[in-house]
Amino acid sequence: YSKLDLKGAPKWVKNQSDLEDTKHLSAVGSAKILNGNLNFARNEASTEARAELARQLQTKTSAAISNSASKVSGEKGLEVQSNSGQVAQVFAQQVISGSRIADTFVSEANNYWVLVKIDSQSLVKSLAAEIAKTPLSKELAKEPHTIANEIIQEVQSNWQK
């Protein structure tokens, strides 16, 4: 992006990997403002940010579930691991609807920037509901909420890396 795009920009635009917030997961999107249409640019930027949020959630959640499933031996472990991608995909799609626009910025270069966040506790609830549908909870002898909380903590520690 040009210097005009970053002039006066908030920290979350300039350094998107530095979005430390222990209560939320965040993503940034941007779109060019065409013909002065701010609503269109806002929608495009928020769609981009939500897609990035979903992509990261799905990838990192799938890895974290697989990591938990690796503690389960034998056939059950393989079953849980094979379901991890699907659980993560469904979970990521569900939570996107729970995300919100936390901040916006319009640059001098006519780009609309959006910061989208989602609450970590709502992620734990959604993921626990998905985990409850798998044998992971039973095999690890833990409640779905406990597993989900551990997974979301792992996802948060690896967020934006």
Coordinates of C-alpha atoms in Angstrom, one line a residue:
Y1 CA 0.0 0.0 0.0
S2 CA 1.1 3.6 -0.6
K3 CA 2.2 6.1 1.9
L4 CA -1.2 7.9 1.4
D5 CA -2.9 4.7 2.3
L6 CA -1.1 4.5 5.6
K7 CA -1.0 8.2 6.5
G8 CA -3.0 8.6 9.7
A9 CA -3.9 5.0 9.8
P10 CA -4.5 3.2 13.1
K11 CA -2.1 0.6 14.3
W12 CA -4.4 -2.3 13.2
V13 CA -4.0 -1.1 9.5
K14 CA -0.3 -0.6 9.7
N15 CA 0.6 -3.8 11.4
Q16 CA -2.1 -6.4 11.1
S17 CA 0.0 -9.1 12.8
D18 CA 0.0 -7.0 15.9
L19 CA -3.6 -7.4 16.9
E20 CA -3.1 -8.7 20.4
D21 CA -6.4 -9.0 22.2
T22 CA -7.0 -11.9 24.6
K23 CA -10.8 -11.6 24.4
H24 CA -11.2 -11.5 20.6
L25 CA -9.8 -12.9 17.4
S26 CA -9.4 -10.3 14.7
A27 CA -8.9 -9.9 11.0
V28 CA -8.5 -6.9 8.7
G29 CA -9.9 -6.3 5.2
S30 CA -9.7 -3.5 2.7
A31 CA -11.4 -2.4 -0.5
K32 CA -11.1 0.4 -2.9
I33 CA -13.8 3.1 -2.8
L34 CA -15.3 3.3 -6.3
N35 CA -17.4 6.2 -7.4
G36 CA -17.7 7.4 -3.8
N37 CA -19.7 4.3 -2.8
L38 CA -18.7 3.8 0.8
N39 CA -21.3 1.2 1.5
F40 CA -20.1 -1.1 -1.3
A41 CA -16.4 -0.6 -0.1
R42 CA -17.4 -1.3 3.5
N43 CA -19.2 -4.5 2.5
E44 CA -16.3 -5.7 0.3
A45 CA -13.8 -4.9 3.1
S46 CA -15.8 -6.6 5.8
T47 CA -16.4 -9.7 3.5
E48 CA -12.6 -9.9 3.0
A49 CA -11.9 -9.6 6.7
R50 CA -14.5 -12.2 7.6
A51 CA -13.2 -14.6 4.9
E52 CA -9.7 -14.2 6.4
L53 CA -11.1 -14.8 9.9
A54 CA -12.9 -18.0 8.7
R55 CA -9.8 -19.2 6.8
Q56 CA -7.5 -18.8 9.8
L57 CA -10.1 -20.2 12.2
Q58 CA -10.6 -23.3 10.0
T59 CA -6.9 -24.0 9.5
K60 CA -5.8 -23.4 13.1
T61 CA -8.8 -25.1 14.7
S62 CA -8.4 -28.2 12.5
A63 CA -4.7 -28.4 13.5
A64 CA -5.6 -28.0 17.2
I65 CA -8.4 -30.6 17.0
S66 CA -6.0 -33.0 15.2
N67 CA -3.4 -32.3 17.9
S68 CA -5.9 -33.2 20.6
A69 CA -7.1 -36.3 18.7
S70 CA -3.5 -37.5 18.5
K71 CA -3.8 -38.3 22.2
V72 CA -6.5 -40.8 21.4
S73 CA -5.1 -44.1 20.2
G74 CA -6.2 -46.6 17.7
E75 CA -9.3 -46.5 15.5
K76 CA -11.1 -43.9 17.6
G77 CA -8.1 -41.5 17.2
L78 CA -8.2 -42.0 13.5
E79 CA -11.9 -41.4 13.4
V80 CA -11.6 -38.2 15.4
Q81 CA -8.7 -36.9 13.3
S82 CA -10.6 -37.6 10.1
N83 CA -13.5 -35.6 11.4
S84 CA -11.3 -32.6 12.6
G85 CA -11.4 -30.8 9.2
Q86 CA -15.1 -31.0 8.9
V87 CA -15.7 -29.9 12.5
A88 CA -13.3 -27.0 11.9
Q89 CA -15.1 -26.0 8.6
V90 CA -18.6 -26.1 10.1
F91 CA -17.3 -24.2 13.2
A92 CA -15.6 -21.5 11.1
Q93 CA -18.7 -21.0 9.0
Q94 CA -20.9 -20.7 12.1
V95 CA -18.8 -18.1 13.9
I96 CA -18.5 -15.7 11.0
S97 CA -22.1 -14.7 11.6
G98 CA -21.0 -13.8 15.2
S99 CA -18.2 -11.5 14.0
R100 CA -18.6 -7.7 14.1
I101 CA -17.0 -4.7 12.7
A102 CA -14.9 -3.2 15.5
D103 CA -13.3 -0.3 13.6
T104 CA -13.0 1.3 10.2
F105 CA -10.6 3.7 8.5
V106 CA -10.8 5.5 5.2
S107 CA -7.4 6.3 3.7
E108 CA -6.4 9.3 1.6
A109 CA -5.7 6.8 -1.1
N110 CA -9.5 6.0 -1.2
N111 CA -9.3 2.6 0.5
Y112 CA -11.8 1.5 3.1
W113 CA -10.3 -0.5 5.9
V114 CA -12.3 -2.7 8.3
L115 CA -11.3 -4.5 11.5
V116 CA -13.5 -7.4 12.3
K117 CA -13.5 -9.2 15.7
I118 CA -15.2 -12.1 17.3
D119 CA -15.5 -12.8 21.0
S120 CA -13.4 -15.8 22.2
Q121 CA -16.0 -17.0 24.6
S122 CA -18.6 -17.3 21.9
L123 CA -16.0 -19.3 19.9
V124 CA -15.6 -21.7 22.8
K125 CA -19.4 -22.2 23.0
S126 CA -19.7 -22.8 19.2
L127 CA -16.8 -25.2 19.1
A128 CA -18.0 -27.1 22.2
A129 CA -21.3 -27.7 20.4
E130 CA -19.4 -29.1 17.4
I131 CA -17.0 -31.2 19.5
A132 CA -20.0 -32.7 21.4
K133 CA -21.1 -34.3 18.0
T134 CA -17.8 -36.2 17.8
P135 CA -16.2 -39.0 19.9
L136 CA -13.4 -36.7 21.0
S137 CA -14.9 -35.7 24.3
K138 CA -15.6 -39.2 25.3
E139 CA -12.2 -40.5 24.2
L140 CA -10.3 -37.8 26.1
A141 CA -12.6 -38.1 29.1
K142 CA -13.1 -34.3 29.1
E143 CA -16.2 -32.1 28.7
P144 CA -16.6 -30.6 25.2
H145 CA -16.4 -27.1 26.8
T146 CA -13.0 -27.9 28.4
I147 CA -11.6 -29.3 25.1
A148 CA -13.0 -26.3 23.2
N149 CA -11.5 -23.8 25.7
E150 CA -8.1 -25.5 25.3
I151 CA -8.3 -25.5 21.5
I152 CA -9.4 -21.8 21.4
Q153 CA -6.5 -20.9 23.7
E154 CA -4.1 -22.7 21.3
V155 CA -5.6 -21.0 18.3
Q156 CA -5.2 -17.6 20.1
S157 CA -1.6 -18.3 20.9
N158 CA -0.9 -19.0 17.2
W159 CA -3.2 -16.3 15.8
Q160 CA -1.8 -14.1 12.9
K161 CA 1.5 -16.2 12.8

